[in-house]
PDB file of C-alpha atoms in Angstrom:
ATOM      1  CA  MET W   1     -30.239 -14.846 -59.960  1.00  0.00           C
ATOM      2  CA  GLU W   2     -27.408 -16.094 -57.755  1.00  0.00           C
ATOM      3  CA  LEU W   3     -26.404 -18.767 -60.302  1.00  0.00           C
ATOM      4  CA  ARG W   4     -26.113 -16.360 -63.222  1.00  0.00           C
ATOM      5  CA  SER W   5     -23.255 -17.346 -65.572  1.00  0.00           C
ATOM      6  CA  GLN W   6     -23.159 -20.880 -64.137  1.00  0.00           C
ATOM      7  CA  VAL W   7     -23.971 -24.087 -66.016  1.00  0.00           C
ATOM      8  CA  ALA W   8     -25.736 -27.070 -64.484  1.00  0.00           C
ATOM      9  CA  LEU W   9     -26.383 -30.668 -65.476  1.00  0.00           C
ATOM     10  CA  VAL W  10     -29.412 -32.478 -64.072  1.00  0.00           C
ATOM     11  CA  THR W  11     -29.864 -36.180 -64.796  1.00  0.00           C
ATOM     12  CA  GLY W  12     -33.296 -37.737 -64.701  1.00  0.00           C
ATOM     13  CA  ALA W  13     -34.667 -34.288 -65.454  1.00  0.00           C
ATOM     14  CA  GLY W  14     -37.854 -35.398 -67.136  1.00  0.00           C
ATOM     15  CA  SER W  15     -40.003 -35.667 -64.026  1.00  0.00           C
ATOM     16  CA  GLY W  16     -40.160 -35.551 -60.241  1.00  0.00           C
ATOM     17  CA  ILE W  17     -37.182 -34.296 -58.277  1.00  0.00           C
ATOM     18  CA  GLY W  18     -34.999 -33.961 -61.376  1.00  0.00           C
ATOM     19  CA  LYS W  19     -37.486 -31.742 -63.149  1.00  0.00           C
ATOM     20  CA  ALA W  20     -38.081 -29.625 -60.042  1.00  0.00           C
ATOM     21  CA  ALA W  21     -34.323 -29.200 -59.564  1.00  0.00           C
ATOM     22  CA  ALA W  22     -33.739 -28.221 -63.201  1.00  0.00           C
ATOM     23  CA  VAL W  23     -36.503 -25.624 -63.090  1.00  0.00           C
ATOM     24  CA  LYS W  24     -35.287 -24.283 -59.733  1.00  0.00           C
ATOM     25  CA  LEU W  25     -31.667 -23.938 -60.879  1.00  0.00           C
ATOM     26  CA  ALA W  26     -32.743 -22.234 -64.102  1.00  0.00           C
ATOM     27  CA  ALA W  27     -34.883 -19.784 -62.148  1.00  0.00           C
ATOM     28  CA  ALA W  28     -31.763 -18.903 -60.159  1.00  0.00           C
ATOM     29  CA  GLY W  29     -29.969 -18.022 -63.391  1.00  0.00           C
ATOM     30  CA  ALA W  30     -28.157 -21.223 -64.355  1.00  0.00           C
ATOM     31  CA  LYS W  31     -28.074 -22.586 -67.885  1.00  0.00           C
ATOM     32  CA  VAL W  32     -29.251 -26.160 -67.530  1.00  0.00           C
ATOM     33  CA  GLY W  33     -28.544 -29.363 -69.399  1.00  0.00           C
ATOM     34  CA  VAL W  34     -31.645 -31.520 -68.893  1.00  0.00           C
ATOM     35  CA  LEU W  35     -30.649 -35.152 -69.324  1.00  0.00           C
ATOM     36  CA  GLY W  36     -32.837 -38.213 -69.529  1.00  0.00           C
ATOM     37  CA  ARG W  37     -33.757 -41.292 -71.550  1.00  0.00           C
ATOM     38  CA  THR W  38     -37.254 -40.190 -72.563  1.00  0.00           C
ATOM     39  CA  ARG W  39     -36.922 -37.310 -75.010  1.00  0.00           C
ATOM     40  CA  SER W  40     -40.531 -36.170 -74.790  1.00  0.00           C
ATOM     41  CA  GLU W  41     -40.222 -35.701 -71.019  1.00  0.00           C
ATOM     42  CA  ILE W  42     -36.942 -33.776 -71.025  1.00  0.00           C
ATOM     43  CA  GLU W  43     -38.220 -31.601 -73.867  1.00  0.00           C
ATOM     44  CA  LYS W  44     -41.169 -30.611 -71.662  1.00  0.00           C
ATOM     45  CA  THR W  45     -38.771 -29.665 -68.869  1.00  0.00           C
ATOM     46  CA  ALA W  46     -36.636 -27.638 -71.260  1.00  0.00           C
ATOM     47  CA  ASP W  47     -39.703 -25.913 -72.707  1.00  0.00           C
ATOM     48  CA  GLU W  48     -40.885 -24.952 -69.215  1.00  0.00           C
ATOM     49  CA  ILE W  49     -37.489 -23.427 -68.467  1.00  0.00           C
ATOM     50  CA  LYS W  50     -37.419 -21.526 -71.747  1.00  0.00           C
ATOM     51  CA  ARG W  51     -40.964 -20.187 -71.307  1.00  0.00           C
ATOM     52  CA  ALA W  52     -39.847 -18.743 -67.975  1.00  0.00           C
ATOM     53  CA  GLY W  53     -36.944 -16.971 -69.696  1.00  0.00           C
ATOM     54  CA  GLY W  54     -34.202 -19.479 -68.891  1.00  0.00           C
ATOM     55  CA  GLU W  55     -31.773 -21.440 -71.024  1.00  0.00           C
ATOM     56  CA  ALA W  56     -31.866 -25.213 -71.357  1.00  0.00           C
ATOM     57  CA  LEU W  57     -30.256 -27.879 -73.524  1.00  0.00           C
ATOM     58  CA  VAL W  58     -31.967 -31.233 -74.152  1.00  0.00           C
ATOM     59  CA  LEU W  59     -29.577 -34.141 -73.624  1.00  0.00           C
ATOM     60  CA  GLU W  60     -31.021 -37.534 -74.466  1.00  0.00           C
ATOM     61  CA  ALA W  61     -28.830 -40.173 -72.817  1.00  0.00           C
ATOM     62  CA  ASP W  62     -28.850 -43.307 -70.677  1.00  0.00           C
ATOM     63  CA  VAL W  63     -26.812 -42.649 -67.523  1.00  0.00           C
ATOM     64  CA  SER W  64     -25.570 -46.246 -67.531  1.00  0.00           C
ATOM     65  CA  ASP W  65     -24.090 -45.918 -71.039  1.00  0.00           C
ATOM     66  CA  GLU W  66     -20.552 -44.496 -71.061  1.00  0.00           C
ATOM     67  CA  ALA W  67     -20.541 -43.381 -74.706  1.00  0.00           C
ATOM     68  CA  GLU W  68     -23.895 -41.609 -74.396  1.00  0.00           C
ATOM     69  CA  MET W  69     -22.871 -39.845 -71.191  1.00  0.00           C
ATOM     70  CA  ARG W  70     -19.527 -38.769 -72.596  1.00  0.00           C
ATOM     71  CA  GLU W  71     -21.229 -37.364 -75.699  1.00  0.00           C
ATOM     72  CA  ALA W  72     -23.849 -35.576 -73.589  1.00  0.00           C
ATOM     73  CA  LEU W  73     -21.220 -33.882 -71.404  1.00  0.00           C
ATOM     74  CA  GLU W  74     -19.203 -32.798 -74.439  1.00  0.00           C
ATOM     75  CA  ARG W  75     -22.348 -31.326 -75.993  1.00  0.00           C
ATOM     76  CA  LEU W  76     -23.193 -29.444 -72.799  1.00  0.00           C
ATOM     77  CA  ALA W  77     -19.682 -28.040 -72.352  1.00  0.00           C
ATOM     78  CA  GLY W  78     -19.491 -27.219 -76.050  1.00  0.00           C
ATOM     79  CA  GLU W  79     -22.805 -25.350 -75.975  1.00  0.00           C
ATOM     80  CA  PHE W  80     -22.317 -23.365 -72.766  1.00  0.00           C
ATOM     81  CA  GLY W  81     -18.523 -23.379 -72.381  1.00  0.00           C
ATOM     82  CA  ARG W  82     -18.277 -24.721 -68.827  1.00  0.00           C
ATOM     83  CA  LEU W  83     -19.851 -26.850 -66.105  1.00  0.00           C
ATOM     84  CA  ASP W  84     -20.338 -25.737 -62.508  1.00  0.00           C
ATOM     85  CA  ILE W  85     -23.169 -27.792 -61.012  1.00  0.00           C
ATOM     86  CA  VAL W  86     -24.158 -31.450 -61.334  1.00  0.00           C
ATOM     87  CA  VAL W  87     -27.308 -33.011 -59.920  1.00  0.00           C
ATOM     88  CA  ALA W  88     -27.000 -36.805 -60.170  1.00  0.00           C
ATOM     89  CA  ASN W  89     -30.665 -37.662 -59.795  1.00  0.00           C
ATOM     90  CA  ALA W  90     -31.449 -40.387 -62.351  1.00  0.00           C
ATOM     91  CA  GLY W  91     -32.567 -43.610 -60.693  1.00  0.00           C
ATOM     92  CA  ILE W  92     -35.110 -46.401 -60.558  1.00  0.00           C
ATOM     93  CA  ASN W  93     -36.768 -48.410 -57.812  1.00  0.00           C
ATOM     94  CA  GLY W  94     -36.411 -51.529 -59.937  1.00  0.00           C
ATOM     95  CA  VAL W  95     -37.649 -54.912 -58.780  1.00  0.00           C
ATOM     96  CA  TRP W  96     -38.376 -55.534 -55.109  1.00  0.00           C
ATOM     97  CA  ALA W  97     -38.516 -59.252 -54.320  1.00  0.00           C
ATOM     98  CA  PRO W  98     -37.238 -61.834 -51.828  1.00  0.00           C
ATOM     99  CA  ILE W  99     -33.498 -62.354 -52.278  1.00  0.00           C
ATOM    100  CA  ASP W 100     -33.944 -65.938 -53.494  1.00  0.00           C
ATOM    101  CA  ASP W 101     -36.504 -64.751 -56.046  1.00  0.00           C
ATOM    102  CA  LEU W 102     -34.715 -61.600 -57.220  1.00  0.00           C
ATOM    103  CA  LYS W 103     -33.210 -62.458 -60.606  1.00  0.00           C
ATOM    104  CA  PRO W 104     -29.549 -61.584 -61.300  1.00  0.00           C
ATOM    105  CA  GLU W 105     -30.554 -59.515 -64.319  1.00  0.00           C
ATOM    106  CA  GLU W 106     -33.054 -57.565 -62.173  1.00  0.00           C
ATOM    107  CA  PHE W 107     -30.384 -56.870 -59.570  1.00  0.00           C
ATOM    108  CA  ASP W 108     -27.961 -55.833 -62.316  1.00  0.00           C
ATOM    109  CA  GLN W 109     -30.458 -53.406 -63.855  1.00  0.00           C
ATOM    110  CA  THR W 110     -30.914 -51.492 -60.601  1.00  0.00           C
ATOM    111  CA  ILE W 111     -27.170 -51.407 -60.044  1.00  0.00           C
ATOM    112  CA  ALA W 112     -26.592 -50.255 -63.636  1.00  0.00           C
ATOM    113  CA  VAL W 113     -28.929 -47.255 -63.461  1.00  0.00           C
ATOM    114  CA  ASN W 114     -28.514 -46.151 -59.840  1.00  0.00           C
ATOM    115  CA  LEU W 115     -24.884 -46.960 -59.129  1.00  0.00           C
ATOM    116  CA  ARG W 116     -23.097 -47.232 -62.482  1.00  0.00           C
ATOM    117  CA  GLY W 117     -25.137 -44.195 -63.549  1.00  0.00           C
ATOM    118  CA  THR W 118     -23.870 -42.223 -60.563  1.00  0.00           C
ATOM    119  CA  TYR W 119     -20.302 -43.308 -61.277  1.00  0.00           C
ATOM    120  CA  LEU W 120     -20.541 -42.371 -64.974  1.00  0.00           C
ATOM    121  CA  THR W 121     -22.055 -39.008 -64.103  1.00  0.00           C
ATOM    122  CA  PHE W 122     -19.025 -38.232 -61.920  1.00  0.00           C
ATOM    123  CA  HIS W 123     -16.601 -39.852 -64.367  1.00  0.00           C
ATOM    124  CA  THR W 124     -17.714 -37.727 -67.323  1.00  0.00           C
ATOM    125  CA  ALA W 125     -18.492 -34.494 -65.449  1.00  0.00           C
ATOM    126  CA  VAL W 126     -15.495 -34.132 -63.117  1.00  0.00           C
ATOM    127  CA  PRO W 127     -12.970 -33.248 -65.859  1.00  0.00           C
ATOM    128  CA  HIS W 128     -15.145 -30.224 -66.690  1.00  0.00           C
ATOM    129  CA  LEU W 129     -15.707 -29.302 -63.027  1.00  0.00           C
ATOM    130  CA  LYS W 130     -11.983 -29.397 -62.286  1.00  0.00           C
ATOM    131  CA  LYS W 131     -11.432 -26.397 -64.553  1.00  0.00           C
ATOM    132  CA  GLN W 132     -12.995 -23.985 -62.070  1.00  0.00           C
ATOM    133  CA  GLY W 133     -14.532 -26.005 -59.223  1.00  0.00           C
ATOM    134  CA  GLY W 134     -18.194 -26.541 -58.544  1.00  0.00           C
ATOM    135  CA  SER W 135     -20.829 -28.513 -56.717  1.00  0.00           C
ATOM    136  CA  VAL W 136     -22.195 -32.039 -57.159  1.00  0.00           C
ATOM    137  CA  VAL W 137     -25.438 -33.119 -55.494  1.00  0.00           C
ATOM    138  CA  VAL W 138     -26.367 -36.799 -55.531  1.00  0.00           C
ATOM    139  CA  VAL W 139     -30.006 -37.722 -54.930  1.00  0.00           C
ATOM    140  CA  SER W 140     -29.909 -40.726 -52.610  1.00  0.00           C
ATOM    141  CA  SER W 141     -32.693 -41.794 -50.202  1.00  0.00           C
ATOM    142  CA  ILE W 142     -33.543 -42.462 -46.574  1.00  0.00           C
ATOM    143  CA  ASN W 143     -33.789 -46.091 -47.739  1.00  0.00           C
ATOM    144  CA  GLY W 144     -30.421 -47.738 -47.224  1.00  0.00           C
ATOM    145  CA  ASN W 145     -29.279 -44.930 -44.926  1.00  0.00           C
ATOM    146  CA  ARG W 146     -31.910 -44.453 -42.222  1.00  0.00           C
ATOM    147  CA  SER W 147     -34.600 -46.916 -43.229  1.00  0.00           C
ATOM    148  CA  PHE W 148     -34.516 -50.598 -44.212  1.00  0.00           C
ATOM    149  CA  ASN W 149     -38.176 -51.577 -44.026  1.00  0.00           C
ATOM    150  CA  THR W 150     -39.082 -51.635 -47.736  1.00  0.00           C
ATOM    151  CA  PRO W 151     -39.977 -55.240 -48.614  1.00  0.00           C
ATOM    152  CA  GLY W 152     -37.518 -56.864 -51.001  1.00  0.00           C
ATOM    153  CA  ALA W 153     -35.637 -53.671 -51.875  1.00  0.00           C
ATOM    154  CA  THR W 154     -32.169 -55.196 -51.477  1.00  0.00           C
ATOM    155  CA  ALA W 155     -30.740 -53.908 -54.752  1.00  0.00           C
ATOM    156  CA  TYR W 156     -32.279 -50.472 -54.275  1.00  0.00           C
ATOM    157  CA  VAL W 157     -31.026 -49.905 -50.717  1.00  0.00           C
ATOM    158  CA  ALA W 158     -27.576 -51.172 -51.726  1.00  0.00           C
ATOM    159  CA  THR W 159     -27.333 -48.467 -54.386  1.00  0.00           C
ATOM    160  CA  LYS W 160     -28.618 -45.735 -52.100  1.00  0.00           C
ATOM    161  CA  ALA W 161     -26.172 -46.582 -49.324  1.00  0.00           C
ATOM    162  CA  ALA W 162     -23.361 -46.780 -51.865  1.00  0.00           C
ATOM    163  CA  GLN W 163     -24.228 -43.354 -53.232  1.00  0.00           C
ATOM    164  CA  VAL W 164     -23.681 -41.762 -49.814  1.00  0.00           C
ATOM    165  CA  ALA W 165     -20.377 -43.615 -49.461  1.00  0.00           C
ATOM    166  CA  ILE W 166     -19.302 -42.317 -52.878  1.00  0.00           C
ATOM    167  CA  VAL W 167     -20.257 -38.784 -51.874  1.00  0.00           C
ATOM    168  CA  GLN W 168     -18.142 -38.930 -48.727  1.00  0.00           C
ATOM    169  CA  GLN W 169     -15.187 -40.538 -50.505  1.00  0.00           C
ATOM    170  CA  LEU W 170     -15.217 -38.018 -53.356  1.00  0.00           C
ATOM    171  CA  ALA W 171     -15.756 -35.015 -51.083  1.00  0.00           C
ATOM    172  CA  LEU W 172     -12.205 -35.647 -49.869  1.00  0.00           C
ATOM    173  CA  GLU W 173     -10.753 -36.589 -53.235  1.00  0.00           C
ATOM    174  CA  LEU W 174     -12.181 -33.582 -55.077  1.00  0.00           C
ATOM    175  CA  GLY W 175     -11.929 -30.949 -52.368  1.00  0.00           C
ATOM    176  CA  LYS W 176      -8.493 -29.813 -53.558  1.00  0.00           C
ATOM    177  CA  HIS W 177     -10.077 -28.979 -56.909  1.00  0.00           C
ATOM    178  CA  GLY W 178     -12.697 -26.750 -55.296  1.00  0.00           C
ATOM    179  CA  ILE W 179     -15.449 -29.295 -55.952  1.00  0.00           C
ATOM    180  CA  ARG W 180     -17.976 -29.869 -53.194  1.00  0.00           C
ATOM    181  CA  VAL W 181     -19.921 -33.167 -53.112  1.00  0.00           C
ATOM    182  CA  ASN W 182     -23.079 -33.692 -51.084  1.00  0.00           C
ATOM    183  CA  ALA W 183     -26.177 -35.888 -51.032  1.00  0.00           C
ATOM    184  CA  VAL W 184     -29.852 -35.306 -50.431  1.00  0.00           C
ATOM    185  CA  CYS W 185     -31.744 -38.233 -48.940  1.00  0.00           C
ATOM    186  CA  PRO W 186     -35.484 -37.791 -49.517  1.00  0.00           C
ATOM    187  CA  GLY W 187     -38.170 -39.714 -47.705  1.00  0.00           C
ATOM    188  CA  ALA W 188     -41.655 -40.120 -49.144  1.00  0.00           C
ATOM    189  CA  ILE W 189     -41.938 -37.591 -51.982  1.00  0.00           C
ATOM    190  CA  ASP W 190     -44.909 -37.178 -54.293  1.00  0.00           C
ATOM    191  CA  THR W 191     -43.318 -38.360 -57.561  1.00  0.00           C
ATOM    192  CA  ASN W 192     -44.149 -41.028 -60.139  1.00  0.00           C
ATOM    193  CA  ILE W 193     -41.183 -43.301 -59.346  1.00  0.00           C
ATOM    194  CA  ASP W 194     -43.537 -45.872 -57.810  1.00  0.00           C
ATOM    195  CA  ASP W 195     -45.048 -46.362 -61.268  1.00  0.00           C
ATOM    196  CA  ASN W 196     -41.752 -47.989 -62.282  1.00  0.00           C
ATOM    197  CA  THR W 197     -41.575 -50.335 -59.292  1.00  0.00           C
ATOM    198  CA  ILE W 198     -42.123 -54.078 -59.577  1.00  0.00           C
ATOM    199  CA  LEU W 199     -42.987 -55.698 -56.231  1.00  0.00           C
ATOM    200  CA  ARG W 200     -43.131 -59.492 -55.949  1.00  0.00           C
ATOM    201  CA  ALA W 201     -44.061 -61.543 -52.887  1.00  0.00           C
ATOM    202  CA  GLY W 202     -44.029 -58.477 -50.651  1.00  0.00           C
ATOM    203  CA  LYS W 203     -45.607 -60.369 -47.748  1.00  0.00           C
ATOM    204  CA  GLU W 204     -42.644 -62.749 -47.639  1.00  0.00           C
ATOM    205  CA  THR W 205     -40.157 -60.003 -46.850  1.00  0.00           C
ATOM    206  CA  ALA W 206     -42.316 -57.395 -45.082  1.00  0.00           C
ATOM    207  CA  VAL W 207     -41.611 -56.874 -41.387  1.00  0.00           C
ATOM    208  CA  PRO W 208     -44.849 -56.775 -39.324  1.00  0.00           C
ATOM    209  CA  VAL W 209     -44.424 -53.234 -38.044  1.00  0.00           C
ATOM    210  CA  GLN W 210     -47.246 -50.718 -38.048  1.00  0.00           C
ATOM    211  CA  PHE W 211     -46.152 -47.102 -38.322  1.00  0.00           C
ATOM    212  CA  PRO W 212     -48.343 -44.313 -36.930  1.00  0.00           C
ATOM    213  CA  LYS W 213     -50.617 -42.445 -39.321  1.00  0.00           C
ATOM    214  CA  GLY W 214     -48.496 -39.360 -38.852  1.00  0.00           C
ATOM    215  CA  ASP W 215     -45.231 -41.083 -39.728  1.00  0.00           C
ATOM    216  CA  ILE W 216     -43.961 -37.896 -41.377  1.00  0.00           C
ATOM    217  CA  PRO W 217     -44.069 -35.712 -38.256  1.00  0.00           C
ATOM    218  CA  ILE W 218     -43.655 -32.302 -39.863  1.00  0.00           C
ATOM    219  CA  THR W 219     -46.644 -32.778 -42.215  1.00  0.00           C
ATOM    220  CA  GLY W 220     -48.820 -35.116 -40.194  1.00  0.00           C
ATOM    221  CA  GLY W 221     -48.173 -37.959 -42.620  1.00  0.00           C
ATOM    222  CA  ARG W 222     -48.438 -36.157 -45.945  1.00  0.00           C
ATOM    223  CA  ALA W 223     -45.650 -36.934 -48.425  1.00  0.00           C
ATOM    224  CA  GLY W 224     -43.263 -34.156 -49.330  1.00  0.00           C
ATOM    225  CA  GLU W 225     -43.096 -32.512 -52.729  1.00  0.00           C
ATOM    226  CA  SER W 226     -40.330 -32.492 -55.341  1.00  0.00           C
ATOM    227  CA  GLU W 227     -40.044 -28.741 -54.712  1.00  0.00           C
ATOM    228  CA  ASP W 228     -39.013 -29.446 -51.109  1.00  0.00           C
ATOM    229  CA  VAL W 229     -36.006 -31.433 -52.322  1.00  0.00           C
ATOM    230  CA  ALA W 230     -35.232 -28.950 -55.096  1.00  0.00           C
ATOM    231  CA  GLU W 231     -34.895 -26.148 -52.535  1.00  0.00           C
ATOM    232  CA  VAL W 232     -32.185 -28.097 -50.711  1.00  0.00           C
ATOM    233  CA  ILE W 233     -30.458 -28.926 -53.997  1.00  0.00           C
ATOM    234  CA  LEU W 234     -30.386 -25.222 -54.846  1.00  0.00           C
ATOM    235  CA  PHE W 235     -28.793 -24.463 -51.477  1.00  0.00           C
ATOM    236  CA  LEU W 236     -26.123 -27.129 -52.020  1.00  0.00           C
ATOM    237  CA  ALA W 237     -25.462 -25.900 -55.561  1.00  0.00           C
ATOM    238  CA  SER W 238     -25.019 -22.295 -54.484  1.00  0.00           C
ATOM    239  CA  GLU W 239     -22.317 -20.393 -52.664  1.00  0.00           C
ATOM    240  CA  ARG W 240     -24.538 -20.342 -49.599  1.00  0.00           C
ATOM    241  CA  SER W 241     -23.284 -23.881 -48.870  1.00  0.00           C
ATOM    242  CA  ARG W 242     -19.641 -23.076 -49.678  1.00  0.00           C
ATOM    243  CA  HIS W 243     -18.365 -24.774 -46.488  1.00  0.00           C
ATOM    244  CA  VAL W 244     -20.567 -27.865 -46.785  1.00  0.00           C
ATOM    245  CA  THR W 245     -19.183 -31.033 -48.365  1.00  0.00           C
ATOM    246  CA  GLY W 246     -19.463 -34.771 -47.782  1.00  0.00           C
ATOM    247  CA  ALA W 247     -22.839 -34.293 -46.117  1.00  0.00           C
ATOM    248  CA  PRO W 248     -25.943 -36.457 -46.538  1.00  0.00           C
ATOM    249  CA  ILE W 249     -28.917 -34.167 -45.887  1.00  0.00           C
ATOM    250  CA  PHE W 250     -32.193 -35.894 -45.062  1.00  0.00           C
ATOM    251  CA  VAL W 251     -35.250 -34.286 -46.644  1.00  0.00           C
ATOM    252  CA  ASP W 252     -37.919 -36.490 -45.113  1.00  0.00           C
ATOM    253  CA  GLY W 253     -39.884 -34.413 -42.631  1.00  0.00           C
ATOM    254  CA  GLY W 254     -38.508 -36.588 -39.823  1.00  0.00           C
ATOM    255  CA  GLN W 255     -39.863 -39.804 -41.344  1.00  0.00           C
ATOM    256  CA  GLY W 256     -36.559 -41.667 -41.150  1.00  0.00           C
ATOM    257  CA  LEU W 257     -36.216 -40.921 -37.434  1.00  0.00           C
ATOM    258  CA  LEU W 258     -39.385 -42.906 -36.745  1.00  0.00           C
ATOM    259  CA  ARG W 259     -38.255 -45.852 -38.856  1.00  0.00           C
TER     260      ARG W 259
END
């Protein structure tokens, strides 16, 4: 229970990495605000935490909407009295298409959720974190940082590279307030994010490279699990990583090194 008395916010907490992180932080003693756009999903996450004896607050909000995020953070701080940990996980794959086919509104949607959402998470959470310090973990990706082979994913990789740049910039800016800022960069993880991906004309942008069957060396090719990323998030949220800030940590089983 190393996070006892601490309060955490997890965005995109309804499924995948966000859900695993929320459950993991709660199991370590944190009170968790589970934030997402789909109420039924975040309620399931909160119920799972409560059944295990933890405390959770359902926060229905769109990370790209300033008013909704501001209200959610005020509710969380009002309910639990403080904020110590933020996991900025909410994101979409969006539309993957050739650059001359990718519509401006499709590009804007990916930027709004992944990048504006990350900004608004910091913007609304940092005033609460400054009161006593804390830890922010941004969920980025190997895409845009180690790997650029996903057909048509221009908007997506732009947001993921930008997230790591934001982490490194803010690690310096916020260090004097006792706030650490780090990123996890997962590779292939067994989540449902691919269900929300729209791929058009993939053959036009795909590079003719054939990766080995075991392209995730540590597992022989099997994708990682959300729990694998959640373990690293817990480390970065806890005092065990007290001298770690501005670091992108790759949780990809070595996949990015081959790509």
